[in-house]
Amino acid sequence: MTLLEVERLQASYGQVRALHGIDLSVEPGEVVVLMGANGAGKTTTLRALCQMPGLTVSGSVRFDGRSLSGVRTEHLAGLGMAHVPQGRGTFPELTVEENLQAGAYVRRDRAGIRSDMERWYDTFPRLSDRRAQVAGTLSGGEQQMLAVARACLSRPQLLLLDEPSLGLAPLVIHQLFEIFAELNRTDGTALLVVEQNASLALSIATRAYVIESGEIVLSGPASDLQADDGVRRAYLGF
Ligand code: ATP
């Protein structure tokens, strides 16, 4: 069964329509990239899928066979969908440890939660060293790592990632994408990724969509888009 099925998704900020009927899907275990210029509507697409406040949304969004219509944002993690929003994926007043615990709030398996937390501390030793530090005082890169780890603590079937590389050093970006690829390989977590560094995102992707002015204008296997001259010129910079 298709994991995420989106049909005719429209979204408006007040009177301003940002999405004009988007169709997209994510199969279980897929890595799907959403590409497009600044302002095309990538962030809005993820926000609309998560039923974020401030947006008027219409169309059909089905996740794991059920309609998300009327489902509140805070209930999505319990259904298996986690979102790492652009730049704001942590609770700044809580410590690193408390942020991770908060990420696992939908789970009851204490031992499993503990071992997952240790796994993420192994993955990001910088977070391990800062377990008792409040998230708001972490560096940008550390906060991004924490946001990803926190979202993964809910053990999502689908992780929505909005510009995870924003503001990070190249080395950290590569480390993060290796972790995404591994998460996908070992846990089978499906990813829907919005990423400025389209070339890097495509390198771990199964499929991609190109969005322009709130509409999907192109989609296909990641390898086809990587080879497409128009896509290379417009989004890959070569
Ligand atoms: P970027 O990579 O620059 O973030 P994007 O593809 O993610 O671009 P969106 O942020 O989704 O684009 O923006 C889509 C459109 O919606 C743009 O025209 C933008 O100006 C508009 N928009 C985004 N947020 C708001 C808001 N809070 N209020 C009004 N309009 C908004």
Coordinates of N, CA, C and O in Angstrom, one line a residue, residues 45-157:
T45 N 4.3 22.8 1.0 CA 3.8 21.4 0.8 C 4.0 20.6 2.1 O 3.0 20.0 2.6
L46 N 5.2 20.7 2.7 CA 5.4 19.9 3.9 C 4.5 20.4 5.1 O 3.9 19.6 5.8
R47 N 4.3 21.7 5.1 CA 3.5 22.3 6.2 C 2.0 21.9 6.0 O 1.3 21.6 6.9
A48 N 1.6 21.9 4.7 CA 0.2 21.5 4.4 C 0.0 20.0 4.8 O -1.1 19.6 5.3
L49 N 1.0 19.1 4.5 CA 0.8 17.7 4.8 C 0.7 17.5 6.3 O 0.0 16.6 6.8
C50 N 1.3 18.4 7.1 CA 1.3 18.3 8.5 C 0.2 19.1 9.2 O 0.1 19.2 10.4
Q51 N -0.7 19.6 8.3 CA -1.8 20.4 8.8 C -1.4 21.5 9.8 O -2.0 21.7 10.8
M52 N -0.3 22.2 9.4 CA 0.2 23.2 10.3 C -0.8 24.4 10.3 O -1.4 24.7 9.3
P53 N -0.9 25.0 11.5 CA -1.8 26.2 11.6 C -1.3 27.3 10.7 O -0.2 27.4 10.4
G54 N -2.3 28.2 10.4 CA -2.0 29.4 9.5 C -2.2 29.1 8.1 O -2.1 30.1 7.3
L55 N -2.5 27.9 7.7 CA -2.7 27.6 6.3 C -4.1 27.0 6.1 O -4.6 26.3 6.9
T56 N -4.7 27.4 5.0 CA -6.0 26.8 4.6 C -5.7 25.8 3.6 O -5.1 26.1 2.5
V57 N -6.1 24.5 3.9 CA -5.7 23.4 3.0 C -6.9 22.7 2.5 O -7.9 22.5 3.2
S58 N -6.8 22.3 1.2 CA -7.9 21.4 0.7 C -7.2 20.4 -0.2 O -6.0 20.5 -0.5
G59 N -8.0 19.3 -0.5 CA -7.4 18.2 -1.3 C -7.4 17.0 -0.4 O -7.8 17.1 0.7
S60 N -6.8 15.9 -0.9 CA -6.8 14.7 -0.2 C -5.4 14.3 0.2 O -4.5 14.2 -0.6
V61 N -5.2 14.0 1.5 CA -3.9 13.5 2.0 C -4.2 12.2 2.8 O -4.9 12.2 3.8
R62 N -3.7 11.1 2.2 CA -3.9 9.8 2.9 C -2.5 9.3 3.4 O -1.6 9.3 2.6
F63 N -2.5 8.9 4.6 CA -1.2 8.3 5.2 C -1.5 6.9 5.7 O -2.4 6.8 6.6
D64 N -0.7 6.0 5.3 CA -0.9 4.6 5.7 C -2.4 4.2 5.7 O -2.9 3.5 6.6
G65 N -3.0 4.6 4.6 CA -4.4 4.1 4.4 C -5.5 4.9 5.0 O -6.7 4.7 4.8
R66 N -5.1 6.0 5.8 CA -6.2 6.8 6.4 C -6.1 8.2 6.0 O -5.0 8.7 5.8
S67 N -7.2 8.9 6.0 CA -7.3 10.3 5.6 C -6.7 11.1 6.8 O -7.1 10.9 7.9
L68 N -5.9 12.1 6.5 CA -5.4 13.0 7.5 C -6.3 14.2 7.7 O -5.9 15.1 8.5
S69 N -7.4 14.3 7.0 CA -8.3 15.4 7.1 C -8.8 15.5 8.6 O -9.3 14.6 9.1
G70 N -8.5 16.7 9.1 CA -9.0 16.9 10.5 C -8.1 16.4 11.6 O -8.3 16.6 12.8
V71 N -7.0 15.7 11.2 CA -6.0 15.2 12.2 C -5.1 16.3 12.6 O -4.6 17.0 11.8
R72 N -5.0 16.5 13.9 CA -4.2 17.6 14.4 C -2.7 17.3 14.3 O -2.3 16.2 14.4
T73 N -1.9 18.4 14.1 CA -0.5 18.3 13.9 C 0.2 17.4 14.9 O 1.0 16.5 14.6
E74 N -0.2 17.6 16.2 CA 0.5 16.9 17.3 C 0.1 15.4 17.4 O 0.7 14.7 18.1
H75 N -0.9 15.0 16.6 CA -1.2 13.6 16.6 C -0.5 12.8 15.5 O -0.6 11.6 15.4
L76 N 0.2 13.5 14.6 CA 0.8 12.8 13.5 C 1.9 11.9 13.9 O 2.0 10.8 13.3
A77 N 2.7 12.3 14.9 CA 3.8 11.4 15.3 C 3.3 10.0 15.7 O 3.8 9.0 15.4
G78 N 2.1 10.0 16.4 CA 1.5 8.8 16.9 C 1.0 7.9 15.7 O 0.9 6.7 15.9
L79 N 0.8 8.5 14.6 CA 0.4 7.8 13.4 C 1.6 7.3 12.6 O 1.4 6.5 11.7
G80 N 2.8 7.8 12.9 CA 4.0 7.4 12.2 C 4.6 8.4 11.2 O 5.4 8.0 10.3
M81 N 4.2 9.6 11.4 CA 4.7 10.7 10.5 C 5.4 11.8 11.3 O 4.7 12.3 12.2
A82 N 6.7 12.0 11.1 CA 7.4 13.0 11.9 C 7.9 14.1 10.9 O 8.3 13.8 9.8
H83 N 8.0 15.3 11.4 CA 8.3 16.5 10.6 C 9.5 17.2 11.3 O 9.5 17.5 12.4
V84 N 10.6 17.4 10.5 CA 11.7 18.3 11.0 C 11.5 19.6 10.2 O 12.0 19.7 9.1
P85 N 10.9 20.6 10.9 CA 10.7 21.9 10.2 C 12.0 22.6 10.0 O 12.9 22.4 10.6
Q86 N 11.9 23.6 9.1 CA 13.1 24.4 8.8 C 13.5 25.2 10.0 O 12.8 26.0 10.5
G87 N 14.7 24.9 10.5 CA 15.3 25.7 11.6 C 14.6 25.6 13.0 O 15.2 26.2 13.9
R88 N 13.5 25.0 13.1 CA 12.8 25.1 14.4 C 12.3 23.7 14.9 O 11.2 23.6 15.2
G89 N 13.2 22.8 15.0 CA 12.8 21.4 15.3 C 13.0 21.0 16.8 O 12.9 19.8 17.1
T90 N 13.3 22.0 17.6 CA 13.6 21.6 19.0 C 12.8 22.5 20.0 O 12.4 23.6 19.6
F91 N 12.8 22.1 21.2 CA 12.3 22.9 22.3 C 13.5 23.6 22.9 O 14.2 23.0 23.6
P92 N 13.6 25.0 22.7 CA 14.9 25.6 23.1 C 15.1 25.6 24.6 O 16.2 25.7 25.1
E93 N 14.0 25.6 25.4 CA 14.2 25.7 26.9 C 14.4 24.3 27.5 O 14.8 24.3 28.7
L94 N 14.2 23.3 26.8 CA 14.5 21.9 27.3 C 15.9 21.5 27.0 O 16.5 21.9 26.0
T95 N 16.4 20.6 27.8 CA 17.8 20.1 27.6 C 17.7 19.1 26.4 O 16.7 18.7 25.9
V96 N 18.9 18.7 26.0 CA 19.1 17.8 24.9 C 18.3 16.5 25.2 O 17.5 16.0 24.5
E97 N 18.6 16.0 26.4 CA 18.0 14.7 26.9 C 16.5 14.9 26.9 O 15.7 14.0 26.5
E98 N 16.0 16.0 27.4 CA 14.5 16.2 27.5 C 13.9 16.3 26.1 O 12.8 15.8 25.9
N99 N 14.6 16.9 25.2 CA 14.1 17.0 23.8 C 14.0 15.6 23.2 O 13.0 15.3 22.5
L100 N 14.9 14.7 23.5 CA 14.9 13.4 22.9 C 13.7 12.6 23.6 O 13.0 11.9 22.9
Q101 N 13.5 12.8 24.9 CA 12.4 12.1 25.6 C 11.1 12.6 25.0 O 10.2 11.8 24.8
A102 N 11.0 13.9 24.7 CA 9.8 14.5 24.2 C 9.5 13.9 22.8 O 8.3 13.6 22.5
G103 N 10.5 13.6 22.1 CA 10.3 13.0 20.7 C 9.7 11.6 20.8 O 9.1 11.1 19.9
A104 N 10.0 10.9 21.9 CA 9.5 9.6 22.1 C 8.2 9.5 22.8 O 7.7 8.4 23.2
Y105 N 7.5 10.6 23.0 CA 6.3 10.6 23.8 C 5.2 9.7 23.3 O 4.3 9.3 24.1
V106 N 5.2 9.3 22.0 CA 4.1 8.4 21.5 C 4.4 7.0 21.9 O 3.6 6.1 21.6
R107 N 5.6 6.7 22.4 CA 6.0 5.3 22.7 C 5.9 4.9 24.1 O 6.0 5.8 25.0
R108 N 5.7 3.6 24.4 CA 5.6 3.1 25.7 C 6.8 2.2 26.1 O 6.9 1.8 27.3
D109 N 7.6 1.8 25.1 CA 8.6 0.8 25.3 C 9.9 1.5 25.9 O 10.8 1.8 25.2
R110 N 9.9 1.6 27.2 CA 11.0 2.4 27.9 C 12.4 1.9 27.5 O 13.3 2.7 27.2
A111 N 12.6 0.6 27.5 CA 13.9 0.0 27.1 C 14.3 0.4 25.7 O 15.4 0.7 25.4
G112 N 13.3 0.3 24.8 CA 13.5 0.6 23.4 C 13.9 2.0 23.2 O 14.8 2.4 22.4
I113 N 13.2 2.9 24.0 CA 13.4 4.3 23.9 C 14.9 4.6 24.3 O 15.6 5.4 23.7
R114 N 15.2 4.0 25.5 CA 16.6 4.3 26.0 C 17.6 3.8 25.0 O 18.6 4.5 24.8
S115 N 17.4 2.6 24.4 CA 18.5 2.2 23.5 C 18.5 3.0 22.3 O 19.6 3.3 21.7
D116 N 17.3 3.5 21.8 CA 17.3 4.4 20.6 C 18.1 5.7 21.0 O 18.8 6.3 20.2
M117 N 17.8 6.2 22.2 CA 18.5 7.5 22.6 C 20.0 7.3 22.6 O 20.8 8.1 22.1
E118 N 20.5 6.1 23.1 CA 21.9 5.9 23.2 C 22.5 5.7 21.7 O 23.6 6.2 21.4
R119 N 21.7 5.2 20.9 CA 22.1 5.0 19.5 C 22.3 6.4 18.8 O 23.3 6.7 18.1
W120 N 21.4 7.3 19.1 CA 21.5 8.7 18.6 C 22.7 9.4 19.2 O 23.4 10.2 18.6
Y121 N 22.9 9.2 20.5 CA 24.1 9.8 21.1 C 25.4 9.2 20.5 O 26.4 10.0 20.4
D122 N 25.4 7.9 20.1 CA 26.5 7.4 19.4 C 26.7 8.0 18.1 O 27.8 8.3 17.6
T123 N 25.6 8.2 17.4 CA 25.6 8.9 16.1 C 26.1 10.3 16.2 O 26.9 10.7 15.3
F124 N 25.7 11.0 17.1 CA 26.0 12.4 17.3 C 26.7 12.6 18.7 O 26.1 13.1 19.6
P125 N 28.0 12.3 18.8 CA 28.7 12.4 20.1 C 28.6 13.8 20.6 O 28.6 14.0 21.9
R126 N 28.5 14.8 19.8 CA 28.4 16.2 20.3 C 27.2 16.4 21.2 O 27.1 17.1 22.1
L127 N 26.1 15.7 20.8 CA 24.9 15.7 21.6 C 25.1 15.0 22.9 O 24.6 15.4 24.0
S128 N 25.8 13.9 22.8 CA 26.0 13.1 24.0 C 26.8 13.9 25.1 O 26.5 13.9 26.3
D129 N 27.7 14.7 24.6 CA 28.5 15.5 25.5 C 27.7 16.7 26.1 O 28.1 17.3 27.1
R130 N 26.5 16.9 25.5 CA 25.7 18.1 25.9 C 24.3 17.7 26.4 O 23.4 18.5 26.2
R131 N 24.2 16.5 26.9 CA 22.9 16.0 27.3 C 22.1 16.9 28.2 O 20.9 17.0 28.2
A132 N 22.9 17.6 29.1 CA 22.2 18.4 30.1 C 22.1 19.9 29.7 O 21.6 20.7 30.5
Q133 N 22.6 20.2 28.5 CA 22.6 21.6 28.0 C 21.2 21.9 27.4 O 20.6 21.1 26.7
V134 N 20.7 23.1 27.6 CA 19.4 23.5 27.0 C 19.6 23.7 25.5 O 20.6 24.2 25.1
A135 N 18.6 23.2 24.7 CA 18.8 23.2 23.2 C 19.0 24.6 22.6 O 19.8 24.7 21.7
G136 N 18.4 25.6 23.3 CA 18.6 27.0 22.7 C 20.0 27.5 22.7 O 20.3 28.4 22.0
T137 N 20.9 26.9 23.5 CA 22.2 27.4 23.5 C 23.2 26.5 22.7 O 24.4 26.7 22.7
L138 N 22.6 25.5 22.0 CA 23.4 24.7 21.1 C 23.8 25.5 19.8 O 23.0 26.4 19.5
S139 N 24.8 25.1 19.1 CA 25.1 25.7 17.8 C 24.0 25.3 16.8 O 23.3 24.3 17.1
G140 N 24.0 26.0 15.7 CA 23.0 25.7 14.6 C 23.1 24.2 14.2 O 22.1 23.5 14.1
G141 N 24.3 23.7 14.0 CA 24.5 22.4 13.5 C 24.0 21.4 14.6 O 23.4 20.4 14.3
E142 N 24.3 21.6 15.9 CA 23.9 20.7 16.9 C 22.4 20.7 17.1 O 21.8 19.7 17.3
Q143 N 21.8 21.9 16.9 CA 20.3 21.9 17.0 C 19.7 21.1 15.8 O 18.7 20.5 16.0
Q144 N 20.3 21.2 14.7 CA 19.8 20.4 13.5 C 19.9 18.9 13.8 O 19.0 18.2 13.5
M145 N 21.0 18.5 14.4 CA 21.2 17.1 14.7 C 20.1 16.7 15.7 O 19.5 15.6 15.6
L146 N 19.9 17.5 16.7 CA 19.0 17.2 17.7 C 17.5 17.1 17.2 O 16.8 16.3 17.5
A147 N 17.2 18.0 16.2 CA 15.9 18.0 15.6 C 15.7 16.7 14.9 O 14.6 16.1 15.0
V148 N 16.7 16.3 14.2 CA 16.6 15.0 13.4 C 16.4 13.8 14.4 O 15.5 13.0 14.3
A149 N 17.3 13.8 15.4 CA 17.2 12.7 16.4 C 15.9 12.7 17.1 O 15.3 11.6 17.3
R150 N 15.4 13.9 17.5 CA 14.2 14.0 18.2 C 13.0 13.4 17.4 O 12.2 12.6 17.9
A151 N 13.0 13.8 16.1 CA 11.9 13.3 15.2 C 12.0 11.8 15.1 O 11.0 11.1 15.0
C152 N 13.2 11.3 15.0 CA 13.4 9.8 14.8 C 13.0 9.0 16.0 O 12.7 7.8 15.9
L153 N 13.1 9.7 17.2 CA 12.7 9.0 18.4 C 11.3 8.5 18.4 O 10.9 7.6 19.2
S154 N 10.4 9.1 17.6 CA 9.1 8.6 17.5 C 9.0 7.3 16.6 O 7.9 6.8 16.4
R155 N 10.1 6.9 16.0 CA 10.2 5.8 15.1 C 9.2 5.9 14.0 O 8.3 5.1 13.8
P156 N 9.3 7.0 13.2 CA 8.3 7.3 12.2 C 8.5 6.3 11.0 O 9.6 5.8 10.7
Q157 N 7.4 6.1 10.3 CA 7.4 5.3 9.0 C 7.8 6.3 7.9 O 8.4 5.9 6.9

